[in-house]
mmCIF file of C-alpha atoms in Angstrom:
data_model
loop_
_atom_site.group_PDB
_atom_site.id
_atom_site.type_symbol
_atom_site.label_atom_id
_atom_site.label_comp_id
_atom_site.label_asym_id
_atom_site.label_seq_id
_atom_site.Cartn_x
_atom_site.Cartn_y
_atom_site.Cartn_z
ATOM 1 C CA MET A 56 1.457 16.756 -13.623
ATOM 2 C CA ARG A 57 -0.898 14.152 -11.624
ATOM 3 C CA THR A 58 -4.172 15.260 -13.141
ATOM 4 C CA VAL A 59 -5.199 16.685 -16.545
ATOM 5 C CA THR A 60 -8.738 18.064 -17.358
ATOM 6 C CA VAL A 61 -9.812 18.121 -21.154
ATOM 7 C CA VAL A 62 -12.701 20.362 -20.974
ATOM 8 C CA GLY A 63 -14.825 19.247 -24.204
ATOM 9 C CA ALA A 64 -15.200 15.661 -25.555
ATOM 10 C CA SER A 65 -14.683 16.828 -28.944
ATOM 11 C CA LEU A 66 -12.590 15.729 -31.755
ATOM 12 C CA SER A 67 -9.825 17.779 -30.484
ATOM 13 C CA GLY A 68 -10.320 16.926 -27.025
ATOM 14 C CA LEU A 69 -10.388 13.086 -27.991
ATOM 15 C CA TYR A 70 -6.909 13.629 -29.480
ATOM 16 C CA ALA A 71 -5.724 15.645 -26.944
ATOM 17 C CA ALA A 72 -6.381 12.852 -24.739
ATOM 18 C CA ARG A 73 -4.763 10.385 -27.081
ATOM 19 C CA GLU A 74 -1.435 12.860 -27.257
ATOM 20 C CA LEU A 75 -1.475 13.045 -23.554
ATOM 21 C CA ARG A 76 -1.155 9.003 -23.258
ATOM 22 C CA ALA A 77 0.880 8.945 -26.264
ATOM 23 C CA GLN A 78 3.401 11.458 -24.745
ATOM 24 C CA GLY A 79 3.659 9.535 -21.559
ATOM 25 C CA PHE A 80 1.166 11.144 -19.289
ATOM 26 C CA ASP A 81 0.205 8.488 -16.475
ATOM 27 C CA GLY A 82 -1.832 10.307 -14.508
ATOM 28 C CA ARG A 83 -5.313 10.899 -13.748
ATOM 29 C CA LEU A 84 -7.230 11.667 -17.113
ATOM 30 C CA VAL A 85 -10.632 13.429 -16.581
ATOM 31 C CA ILE A 86 -12.838 14.269 -19.752
ATOM 32 C CA VAL A 87 -15.541 16.723 -19.513
ATOM 33 C CA GLY A 88 -18.467 16.864 -22.151
ATOM 34 C CA ASP A 89 -21.774 18.917 -22.293
ATOM 35 C CA GLU A 90 -23.359 16.404 -24.459
ATOM 36 C CA PRO A 91 -24.356 12.991 -23.189
ATOM 37 C CA HIS A 92 -22.173 11.437 -26.127
ATOM 38 C CA ARG A 93 -18.781 10.237 -26.340
ATOM 39 C CA PRO A 94 -16.616 12.242 -29.289
ATOM 40 C CA TYR A 95 -18.185 11.470 -32.527
ATOM 41 C CA ASP A 96 -17.437 12.468 -35.853
ATOM 42 C CA ARG A 97 -19.353 15.892 -37.306
ATOM 43 C CA PRO A 98 -18.640 15.984 -40.701
ATOM 44 C CA PRO A 99 -21.006 13.122 -41.913
ATOM 45 C CA LEU A 100 -23.893 14.852 -40.103
ATOM 46 C CA SER A 101 -24.699 17.208 -42.745
ATOM 47 C CA LYS A 102 -24.709 14.574 -45.496
ATOM 48 C CA ASP A 103 -24.634 10.852 -45.116
ATOM 49 C CA PHE A 104 -26.566 10.860 -42.018
ATOM 50 C CA LEU A 105 -29.075 13.371 -43.507
ATOM 51 C CA THR A 106 -29.640 11.360 -46.683
ATOM 52 C CA GLY A 107 -30.230 8.050 -44.546
ATOM 53 C CA ARG A 108 -26.686 6.663 -45.865
ATOM 54 C CA ALA A 109 -25.235 6.161 -42.452
ATOM 55 C CA ASP A 110 -26.298 5.664 -39.261
ATOM 56 C CA GLU A 111 -24.860 7.369 -35.929
ATOM 57 C CA ASP A 112 -23.165 4.107 -34.608
ATOM 58 C CA GLN A 113 -20.963 4.591 -37.725
ATOM 59 C CA PHE A 114 -19.444 8.004 -36.609
ATOM 60 C CA ALA A 115 -17.862 7.023 -33.002
ATOM 61 C CA LEU A 116 -14.258 8.276 -33.392
ATOM 62 C CA ALA A 117 -13.028 5.654 -30.601
ATOM 63 C CA ASP A 118 -14.164 2.231 -30.255
ATOM 64 C CA ALA A 119 -14.340 0.098 -26.626
ATOM 65 C CA ASP A 120 -10.787 -1.013 -26.674
ATOM 66 C CA GLU A 121 -9.279 2.457 -27.051
ATOM 67 C CA THR A 122 -11.625 4.033 -24.845
ATOM 68 C CA ALA A 123 -10.524 1.470 -22.128
ATOM 69 C CA GLU A 124 -6.762 2.196 -23.020
ATOM 70 C CA LEU A 125 -7.479 5.503 -22.386
ATOM 71 C CA ASP A 126 -8.192 5.251 -19.205
ATOM 72 C CA ALA A 127 -10.228 8.173 -18.541
ATOM 73 C CA GLU A 128 -13.086 9.544 -16.311
ATOM 74 C CA TRP A 129 -15.859 10.678 -18.392
ATOM 75 C CA LEU A 130 -18.076 13.154 -17.165
ATOM 76 C CA LEU A 131 -20.820 13.482 -19.920
ATOM 77 C CA GLY A 132 -23.547 15.543 -20.212
ATOM 78 C CA THR A 133 -22.205 17.815 -17.925
ATOM 79 C CA ARG A 134 -21.086 21.407 -18.761
ATOM 80 C CA ALA A 135 -18.537 23.339 -17.540
ATOM 81 C CA ARG A 136 -18.987 26.722 -16.239
ATOM 82 C CA GLY A 137 -16.135 28.142 -15.062
ATOM 83 C CA LEU A 138 -12.207 28.023 -14.377
ATOM 84 C CA ASP A 139 -10.686 29.490 -11.235
ATOM 85 C CA ALA A 140 -8.309 32.163 -11.125
ATOM 86 C CA ARG A 141 -5.398 30.046 -11.072
ATOM 87 C CA GLY A 142 -6.516 27.550 -13.753
ATOM 88 C CA ARG A 143 -6.324 24.553 -11.055
ATOM 89 C CA THR A 144 -10.004 24.174 -10.746
ATOM 90 C CA VAL A 145 -12.841 23.314 -13.349
ATOM 91 C CA LEU A 146 -16.203 24.373 -11.906
ATOM 92 C CA LEU A 147 -19.048 21.902 -13.327
ATOM 93 C CA ASP A 148 -22.888 23.285 -13.995
ATOM 94 C CA ASP A 149 -23.992 20.389 -11.539
ATOM 95 C CA GLY A 150 -21.884 21.810 -8.743
ATOM 96 C CA ARG A 151 -19.116 19.829 -8.870
ATOM 97 C CA THR A 152 -15.386 20.732 -9.180
ATOM 98 C CA VAL A 153 -12.288 18.865 -10.286
ATOM 99 C CA SER A 154 -9.027 19.888 -9.108
ATOM 100 C CA THR A 155 -6.512 19.666 -11.790
ATOM 101 C CA ASP A 156 -3.103 20.354 -12.818
ATOM 102 C CA GLY A 157 -3.374 21.017 -16.231
ATOM 103 C CA VAL A 158 -6.685 22.042 -18.312
ATOM 104 C CA VAL A 159 -7.006 21.215 -22.416
ATOM 105 C CA ILE A 160 -9.610 23.655 -23.442
ATOM 106 C CA ALA A 161 -11.513 21.913 -26.319
ATOM 107 C CA THR A 162 -15.177 23.237 -25.904
ATOM 108 C CA GLY A 163 -15.723 23.881 -29.537
ATOM 109 C CA ALA A 164 -18.059 26.027 -31.028
ATOM 110 C CA SER A 165 -22.115 26.580 -31.113
ATOM 111 C CA ALA A 166 -24.048 27.595 -33.984
ATOM 112 C CA ARG A 167 -25.203 30.851 -34.287
ATOM 113 C CA ARG A 168 -29.014 31.436 -33.908
ATOM 114 C CA LEU A 169 -31.396 33.882 -35.524
ATOM 115 C CA PRO A 170 -34.131 35.472 -33.316
ATOM 116 C CA GLY A 171 -37.600 33.477 -33.824
ATOM 117 C CA THR A 172 -35.901 29.978 -34.044
ATOM 118 C CA ASP A 173 -37.847 29.061 -31.119
ATOM 119 C CA LEU A 174 -40.716 28.154 -33.804
ATOM 120 C CA ASP A 175 -41.235 24.588 -35.223
ATOM 121 C CA GLY A 176 -39.511 23.942 -38.252
ATOM 122 C CA VAL A 177 -36.238 25.624 -37.264
ATOM 123 C CA HIS A 178 -32.847 24.004 -36.920
ATOM 124 C CA THR A 179 -29.134 24.320 -36.841
ATOM 125 C CA LEU A 180 -26.597 21.825 -37.818
ATOM 126 C CA ARG A 181 -23.906 21.397 -35.257
ATOM 127 C CA THR A 182 -24.464 18.410 -32.817
ATOM 128 C CA LEU A 183 -25.678 15.018 -33.128
ATOM 129 C CA ASP A 184 -28.973 15.712 -31.441
ATOM 130 C CA ASP A 185 -29.327 18.715 -34.080
ATOM 131 C CA ALA A 186 -28.686 16.134 -36.872
ATOM 132 C CA ARG A 187 -31.523 13.757 -35.569
ATOM 133 C CA ALA A 188 -34.167 16.269 -35.114
ATOM 134 C CA LEU A 189 -33.266 17.839 -38.342
ATOM 135 C CA ARG A 190 -33.442 13.988 -40.006
ATOM 136 C CA ALA A 191 -37.100 13.346 -38.585
ATOM 137 C CA GLU A 192 -38.386 16.277 -39.997
ATOM 138 C CA LEU A 193 -36.961 15.674 -43.163
ATOM 139 C CA THR A 194 -38.621 12.511 -43.738
ATOM 140 C CA ARG A 195 -42.131 13.586 -43.228
ATOM 141 C CA GLY A 196 -42.590 14.053 -46.861
ATOM 142 C CA PRO A 197 -41.623 16.649 -49.328
ATOM 143 C CA ARG A 198 -41.019 20.258 -47.563
ATOM 144 C CA ARG A 199 -40.040 23.591 -48.730
ATOM 145 C CA VAL A 200 -36.876 23.891 -47.309
ATOM 146 C CA VAL A 201 -34.928 27.285 -47.067
ATOM 147 C CA VAL A 202 -31.124 27.124 -46.148
ATOM 148 C CA ILE A 203 -29.973 30.747 -44.181
ATOM 149 C CA GLY A 204 -26.226 30.743 -45.128
ATOM 150 C CA GLY A 205 -24.752 29.405 -48.451
ATOM 151 C CA GLY A 206 -21.354 28.502 -46.245
ATOM 152 C CA PHE A 207 -20.281 24.894 -46.276
ATOM 153 C CA ILE A 208 -22.709 23.588 -43.717
ATOM 154 C CA GLY A 209 -25.323 25.091 -45.447
ATOM 155 C CA ALA A 210 -24.367 24.262 -48.962
ATOM 156 C CA GLU A 211 -24.050 20.626 -47.803
ATOM 157 C CA THR A 212 -27.343 20.512 -45.827
ATOM 158 C CA ALA A 213 -28.904 22.075 -48.960
ATOM 159 C CA SER A 214 -27.171 19.487 -51.221
ATOM 160 C CA SER A 215 -28.810 16.824 -48.877
ATOM 161 C CA CYS A 216 -32.193 18.338 -48.990
ATOM 162 C CA VAL A 217 -32.386 18.069 -52.384
ATOM 163 C CA ALA A 218 -31.011 14.736 -52.759
ATOM 164 C CA LEU A 219 -33.990 13.620 -50.747
ATOM 165 C CA GLY A 220 -36.519 15.353 -52.904
ATOM 166 C CA HIS A 221 -37.335 18.716 -51.258
ATOM 167 C CA ALA A 222 -37.820 22.096 -52.827
ATOM 168 C CA VAL A 223 -34.681 23.888 -51.400
ATOM 169 C CA THR A 224 -33.719 27.700 -51.260
ATOM 170 C CA VAL A 225 -30.090 29.002 -50.330
ATOM 171 C CA VAL A 226 -30.222 32.276 -48.732
ATOM 172 C CA GLU A 227 -26.582 33.744 -49.007
ATOM 173 C CA ALA A 228 -26.482 37.803 -47.659
ATOM 174 C CA ALA A 229 -23.071 38.439 -49.662
ATOM 175 C CA PRO A 230 -23.088 38.397 -53.460
ATOM 176 C CA LEU A 231 -21.590 34.932 -53.434
ATOM 177 C CA PRO A 232 -21.231 31.918 -51.430
ATOM 178 C CA LEU A 233 -17.629 31.508 -49.638
ATOM 179 C CA VAL A 234 -16.262 34.545 -50.970
ATOM 180 C CA PRO A 235 -14.166 35.188 -48.021
ATOM 181 C CA GLN A 236 -12.907 31.437 -48.496
ATOM 182 C CA LEU A 237 -12.186 31.330 -51.839
ATOM 183 C CA GLY A 238 -12.250 34.726 -53.418
ATOM 184 C CA PRO A 239 -14.833 36.096 -56.079
ATOM 185 C CA GLU A 240 -13.584 33.922 -59.088
ATOM 186 C CA LEU A 241 -13.919 30.592 -57.804
ATOM 187 C CA ALA A 242 -16.850 30.868 -55.204
ATOM 188 C CA ALA A 243 -18.840 31.665 -58.220
ATOM 189 C CA VAL A 244 -17.995 27.927 -58.875
ATOM 190 C CA CYS A 245 -20.014 26.822 -55.508
ATOM 191 C CA ALA A 246 -22.783 29.222 -56.976
ATOM 192 C CA ALA A 247 -22.980 27.131 -60.120
ATOM 193 C CA LEU A 248 -22.957 24.119 -58.196
ATOM 194 C CA HIS A 249 -26.138 25.193 -56.113
ATOM 195 C CA ARG A 250 -28.066 25.825 -59.340
ATOM 196 C CA ARG A 251 -26.986 22.838 -61.239
ATOM 197 C CA GLY A 252 -27.715 20.658 -58.461
ATOM 198 C CA GLY A 253 -31.228 21.919 -58.143
ATOM 199 C CA ALA A 254 -31.439 24.197 -55.656
ATOM 200 C CA GLU A 255 -32.390 27.862 -55.911
ATOM 201 C CA LEU A 256 -29.868 30.745 -54.891
ATOM 202 C CA VAL A 257 -30.760 33.769 -53.733
ATOM 203 C CA THR A 258 -28.036 36.307 -53.144
ATOM 204 C CA GLY A 259 -27.057 39.490 -51.880
ATOM 205 C CA ALA A 260 -30.099 39.141 -50.043
ATOM 206 C CA GLY A 261 -30.440 39.666 -45.694
ATOM 207 C CA VAL A 262 -32.857 37.976 -43.769
ATOM 208 C CA ALA A 263 -35.317 40.359 -42.006
ATOM 209 C CA GLY A 264 -37.122 37.466 -39.729
ATOM 210 C CA LEU A 265 -38.970 34.477 -39.494
ATOM 211 C CA ARG A 266 -42.900 34.149 -39.862
ATOM 212 C CA GLY A 267 -44.881 32.009 -38.266
ATOM 213 C CA THR A 268 -46.804 31.286 -35.088
ATOM 214 C CA ALA A 269 -46.253 27.953 -33.718
ATOM 215 C CA ALA A 270 -44.343 26.622 -36.772
ATOM 216 C CA VAL A 271 -42.405 28.362 -39.196
ATOM 217 C CA THR A 272 -44.245 29.697 -42.236
ATOM 218 C CA GLY A 273 -42.004 31.538 -44.067
ATOM 219 C CA VAL A 274 -38.337 34.072 -44.554
ATOM 220 C CA ALA A 275 -38.625 37.470 -44.436
ATOM 221 C CA LEU A 276 -36.031 39.029 -46.591
ATOM 222 C CA ALA A 277 -34.565 42.388 -46.448
ATOM 223 C CA ASP A 278 -35.754 43.897 -49.684
ATOM 224 C CA GLY A 279 -39.405 42.995 -48.930
ATOM 225 C CA ARG A 280 -39.849 39.147 -50.134
ATOM 226 C CA THR A 281 -40.861 36.427 -48.408
ATOM 227 C CA LEU A 282 -40.007 32.712 -49.112
ATOM 228 C CA PRO A 283 -42.537 30.604 -48.156
ATOM 229 C CA ALA A 284 -40.917 27.599 -45.636
ATOM 230 C CA ASP A 285 -41.703 24.512 -43.895
ATOM 231 C CA VAL A 286 -38.188 23.639 -42.623
ATOM 232 C CA VAL A 287 -35.918 26.673 -42.263
ATOM 233 C CA ILE A 288 -31.830 25.760 -41.626
ATOM 234 C CA VAL A 289 -29.967 28.438 -39.943
ATOM 235 C CA GLY A 290 -25.966 27.984 -41.179
ATOM 236 C CA ILE A 291 -24.952 31.608 -40.482
ATOM 237 C CA GLY A 292 -21.539 30.225 -38.708
ATOM 238 C CA ALA A 293 -20.561 29.243 -35.197
ATOM 239 C CA THR A 294 -19.527 30.995 -32.080
ATOM 240 C CA PRO A 295 -16.574 29.692 -29.944
ATOM 241 C CA ASN A 296 -17.599 28.304 -26.615
ATOM 242 C CA THR A 297 -16.191 30.512 -24.288
ATOM 243 C CA GLY A 298 -18.508 31.799 -22.108
ATOM 244 C CA TRP A 299 -18.018 29.633 -19.437
ATOM 245 C CA LEU A 300 -14.145 30.990 -19.213
ATOM 246 C CA ALA A 301 -15.554 34.706 -18.259
ATOM 247 C CA GLY A 302 -14.159 35.836 -15.136
ATOM 248 C CA SER A 303 -10.911 34.198 -15.811
ATOM 249 C CA PRO A 304 -7.352 35.432 -15.993
ATOM 250 C CA LEU A 305 -7.854 33.608 -19.748
ATOM 251 C CA ALA A 306 -7.645 36.313 -22.955
ATOM 252 C CA LEU A 307 -10.664 35.834 -24.948
ATOM 253 C CA HIS A 308 -11.864 37.396 -28.368
ATOM 254 C CA ASP A 309 -13.718 35.562 -30.978
ATOM 255 C CA GLY A 310 -12.094 32.291 -29.102
ATOM 256 C CA VAL A 311 -9.365 31.345 -26.242
ATOM 257 C CA LEU A 312 -6.229 33.455 -27.447
ATOM 258 C CA CYS A 313 -3.164 31.300 -27.463
ATOM 259 C CA ASP A 314 0.539 31.728 -28.959
ATOM 260 C CA ASP A 315 1.794 29.483 -31.772
ATOM 261 C CA GLY A 316 2.150 26.693 -29.612
ATOM 262 C CA CYS A 317 -2.091 26.509 -28.351
ATOM 263 C CA MET A 318 -0.491 27.912 -24.682
ATOM 264 C CA THR A 319 -2.762 30.718 -22.863
ATOM 265 C CA VAL A 320 -1.181 33.159 -20.947
ATOM 266 C CA LEU A 321 -1.621 30.445 -17.935
ATOM 267 C CA PRO A 322 1.138 28.034 -18.612
ATOM 268 C CA GLN A 323 -0.786 24.975 -17.254
ATOM 269 C CA VAL A 324 -3.920 25.995 -19.730
ATOM 270 C CA VAL A 325 -3.696 25.315 -23.241
ATOM 271 C CA ALA A 326 -6.483 25.391 -25.870
ATOM 272 C CA VAL A 327 -7.285 23.263 -29.527
ATOM 273 C CA GLY A 328 -9.551 22.954 -32.194
ATOM 274 C CA ASP A 329 -12.633 25.675 -33.075
ATOM 275 C CA VAL A 330 -12.388 27.024 -29.486
ATOM 276 C CA ALA A 331 -8.585 28.301 -30.219
ATOM 277 C CA ARG A 332 -7.318 31.307 -31.821
ATOM 278 C CA VAL A 333 -3.763 30.173 -32.363
ATOM 279 C CA GLY A 334 -1.326 32.805 -33.237
ATOM 280 C CA GLY A 335 -3.948 34.943 -34.065
ATOM 281 C CA HIS A 336 -6.088 32.644 -36.387
ATOM 282 C CA ARG A 337 -9.286 30.665 -35.435
ATOM 283 C CA ALA A 338 -9.770 27.869 -37.759
ATOM 284 C CA GLU A 339 -13.058 25.805 -37.776
ATOM 285 C CA HIS A 340 -11.452 22.667 -39.651
ATOM 286 C CA TRP A 341 -11.533 19.012 -39.067
ATOM 287 C CA THR A 342 -7.484 19.053 -39.887
ATOM 288 C CA SER A 343 -6.874 22.205 -37.316
ATOM 289 C CA ALA A 344 -8.606 19.965 -34.651
ATOM 290 C CA THR A 345 -6.686 17.035 -35.048
ATOM 291 C CA GLU A 346 -3.235 18.235 -35.529
ATOM 292 C CA GLN A 347 -3.213 20.903 -32.872
ATOM 293 C CA PRO A 348 -3.462 18.728 -29.769
ATOM 294 C CA ARG A 349 0.019 17.029 -30.515
ATOM 295 C CA VAL A 350 1.603 20.256 -29.968
ATOM 296 C CA ALA A 351 -0.457 21.758 -27.368
ATOM 297 C CA VAL A 352 -0.256 18.430 -25.236
ATOM 298 C CA ALA A 353 3.567 18.779 -25.658
ATOM 299 C CA ASN A 354 3.724 22.524 -24.377
ATOM 300 C CA LEU A 355 1.498 21.352 -21.790
ATOM 301 C CA LEU A 356 3.735 18.637 -20.313
ATOM 302 C CA ALA A 357 6.963 21.305 -20.716
ATOM 303 C CA GLY A 358 5.361 24.018 -19.170
ATOM 304 C CA HIS A 359 6.169 26.435 -21.827
ATOM 305 C CA SER A 360 6.084 26.773 -25.644
ATOM 306 C CA ALA A 361 8.618 24.390 -26.615
ATOM 307 C CA GLU A 362 6.880 23.643 -30.120
ATOM 308 C CA THR A 363 4.738 25.513 -32.417
ATOM 309 C CA VAL A 364 1.710 24.427 -34.882
ATOM 310 C CA ARG A 365 3.152 24.961 -38.591
ATOM 311 C CA SER A 366 0.292 23.118 -40.373
ATOM 312 C CA LEU A 367 -1.177 24.168 -43.483
ATOM 313 C CA PRO A 368 -4.888 25.116 -43.394
ATOM 314 C CA TYR A 369 -6.985 22.169 -45.205
ATOM 315 C CA PHE A 370 -10.648 21.800 -45.754
ATOM 316 C CA TRP A 371 -13.091 19.849 -48.022
ATOM 317 C CA SER A 372 -16.454 19.766 -48.786
ATOM 318 C CA ASP A 373 -18.852 17.538 -50.296
ATOM 319 C CA GLN A 374 -21.680 19.330 -52.502
ATOM 320 C CA TYR A 375 -24.235 18.415 -55.178
ATOM 321 C CA GLY A 376 -21.721 15.016 -55.898
ATOM 322 C CA ALA A 377 -18.686 17.339 -56.160
ATOM 323 C CA ARG A 378 -15.967 17.316 -53.624
ATOM 324 C CA ILE A 379 -14.121 19.960 -53.003
ATOM 325 C CA GLN A 380 -10.760 20.528 -51.610
ATOM 326 C CA PHE A 381 -8.627 23.624 -50.503
ATOM 327 C CA ALA A 382 -5.436 23.826 -49.197
ATOM 328 C CA GLY A 383 -3.387 27.495 -48.311
ATOM 329 C CA ARG A 384 -3.743 30.929 -47.281
ATOM 330 C CA ARG A 385 -5.347 32.826 -49.930
ATOM 331 C CA ARG A 386 -5.567 36.659 -49.198
ATOM 332 C CA ASP A 387 -7.322 39.167 -51.457
ATOM 333 C CA GLY A 388 -5.244 40.507 -54.569
ATOM 334 C CA ASP A 389 -3.978 36.786 -55.351
ATOM 335 C CA THR A 390 -4.195 36.104 -58.946
ATOM 336 C CA VAL A 391 -5.979 32.700 -59.757
ATOM 337 C CA ARG A 392 -4.536 30.345 -62.611
ATOM 338 C CA ILE A 393 -6.835 27.083 -63.566
ATOM 339 C CA THR A 394 -4.033 24.753 -64.512
ATOM 340 C CA GLU A 395 -6.519 21.493 -65.339
ATOM 341 C CA GLY A 396 -9.734 21.133 -66.112
ATOM 342 C CA GLY A 397 -12.067 24.557 -66.650
ATOM 343 C CA LEU A 398 -15.162 26.501 -66.349
ATOM 344 C CA ILE A 399 -18.194 26.526 -68.447
ATOM 345 C CA GLU A 400 -18.902 30.230 -69.362
ATOM 346 C CA GLY A 401 -22.440 32.079 -69.840
ATOM 347 C CA GLY A 402 -25.724 31.195 -69.039
ATOM 348 C CA PRO A 403 -27.056 30.210 -65.648
ATOM 349 C CA THR A 404 -24.664 28.019 -64.909
ATOM 350 C CA GLY A 405 -21.606 30.472 -65.842
ATOM 351 C CA GLY A 406 -18.690 29.642 -63.419
ATOM 352 C CA ALA A 407 -19.497 25.770 -63.216
ATOM 353 C CA PRO A 408 -16.640 23.345 -63.136
ATOM 354 C CA ALA A 409 -16.374 21.844 -66.475
ATOM 355 C CA GLU A 410 -17.221 17.809 -66.907
ATOM 356 C CA GLY A 411 -13.973 16.374 -64.866
ATOM 357 C CA GLY A 412 -13.628 19.189 -62.849
ATOM 358 C CA LEU A 413 -10.958 21.249 -62.021
ATOM 359 C CA LEU A 414 -7.388 22.517 -60.334
ATOM 360 C CA ALA A 415 -6.556 26.164 -59.632
ATOM 361 C CA LEU A 416 -3.644 27.997 -58.042
ATOM 362 C CA TYR A 417 -3.868 30.773 -55.984
ATOM 363 C CA GLU A 418 -0.508 32.760 -56.679
ATOM 364 C CA ARG A 419 1.067 36.073 -54.922
ATOM 365 C CA ASP A 420 4.327 37.892 -56.040
ATOM 366 C CA GLY A 421 5.312 34.534 -58.151
ATOM 367 C CA ARG A 422 4.418 31.927 -55.299
ATOM 368 C CA THR A 423 1.715 29.921 -55.079
ATOM 369 C CA THR A 424 -0.097 30.632 -51.486
ATOM 370 C CA ALA A 425 -3.433 28.152 -52.043
ATOM 371 C CA VAL A 426 -4.741 25.445 -54.409
ATOM 372 C CA LEU A 427 -8.190 24.614 -54.923
ATOM 373 C CA SER A 428 -9.659 21.264 -56.673
ATOM 374 C CA VAL A 429 -13.001 20.382 -57.855
ATOM 375 C CA ASP A 430 -13.182 16.471 -58.326
ATOM 376 C CA ARG A 431 -9.364 16.181 -58.999
ATOM 377 C CA PRO A 432 -8.223 14.465 -55.962
ATOM 378 C CA ARG A 433 -4.934 13.359 -57.229
ATOM 379 C CA PRO A 434 -3.438 16.467 -58.850
ATOM 380 C CA PHE A 435 -4.799 18.270 -55.675
ATOM 381 C CA MET A 436 -2.837 15.824 -53.354
ATOM 382 C CA ARG A 437 0.262 16.523 -55.458
ATOM 383 C CA ALA A 438 -0.104 20.523 -55.162
ATOM 384 C CA ARG A 439 -1.037 20.460 -51.498
ATOM 385 C CA LYS A 440 2.181 18.431 -50.781
ATOM 386 C CA GLU A 441 4.473 20.779 -52.948
ATOM 387 C CA LEU A 442 2.706 23.357 -51.072
ATOM 388 C CA GLU A 443 3.651 22.092 -47.745
ATOM 389 C CA ARG A 444 7.336 21.951 -49.071
ATOM 390 C CA ALA A 445 7.326 25.252 -49.852
ATOM 391 C CA GLU A 446 5.791 26.466 -46.648
ATOM 392 C CA ARG A 447 8.593 24.571 -44.801
ATOM 393 C CA ARG A 448 11.611 26.178 -46.949
ATOM 394 C CA VAL A 449 10.076 29.746 -46.164
ATOM 395 C CA ALA A 450 9.947 29.160 -42.251
ATOM 396 C CA SER A 451 13.590 27.518 -42.357
ATOM 397 C CA GLY A 452 14.644 30.747 -43.909
ATOM 398 C CA ALA A 453 15.724 28.676 -47.559
ATOM 399 C CA ALA A 454 15.286 30.409 -50.496
#
């Protein structure tokens, strides 16, 4: 290959560029990004950046020396609008084309929006520009903030807003936040963190719409209630950025469909990060975005799936001063066993972790399938490593 184009100046895009150079590709390297910014770290946006503990110049993922070493052509502030039928040309929205021998798709995902999000005071939080706008809004004095969605972004943003002194209500359509990820028993832990942290949590309530003319004034719930709001933050998940690939030969279904090695139906095209559905799964986690590129690049350069992704899912979240860590593959029906710490039962904080946090194992058929920690980082790391070793044994066919 003489030219490889990375579409997406994201975390996974940068890691793919690094892997290309590390694995011996010395040809032309083009990196296309729809944002004007060089790759930056997104997790701090909902935490330290919003609260003012960190500034955006601390989030750069590559310094000037590394950027120079990559020897890449950066086409920033430019959106890809198409991939030709043979996957050999990337079409850009400014009319330019990039002829290429290989493509790494790393276009990530975009925040889902609600009707009425054109009102002043309504925000999503996905990009640096999103975070800038929201931080400016939150520094204008006390606000009534409604966060729609109790997932990780919603919970972290709500926690930051509480820390800034705002009155915060979190609206979650499910009976508990994070049930798909944690299961009902331990999702109650996250619900209790909201209440203990000072946010009001409204569960089992759908959103009927937003109220206001020029600026938002409230959130109408499906049960007829209206929550007054000066600021609304919509955190209802993300949609993979695959629209630009419509009409290409690639298979698209909630992401770019790939085999276990991140390869698409075109051998010269791979996908990584939030946009990639690898082996039937799409993971919007930092670890997936950093681990997939090594395998994807190796397979791209080889021209076939010589390697597969075997990383264990892992994510973390900081909420109301608590560090939540999770690793593994939980499924409905798994039993939960708390091995360290415990829960405070009863009252409005039912399900809250006791002082010192907790460590819980998910189990199925005598095997540990996942592990959850609240403020128990060292025991969690030990349990995670054991889980990884067990998974390798299973993958190798050992008992």
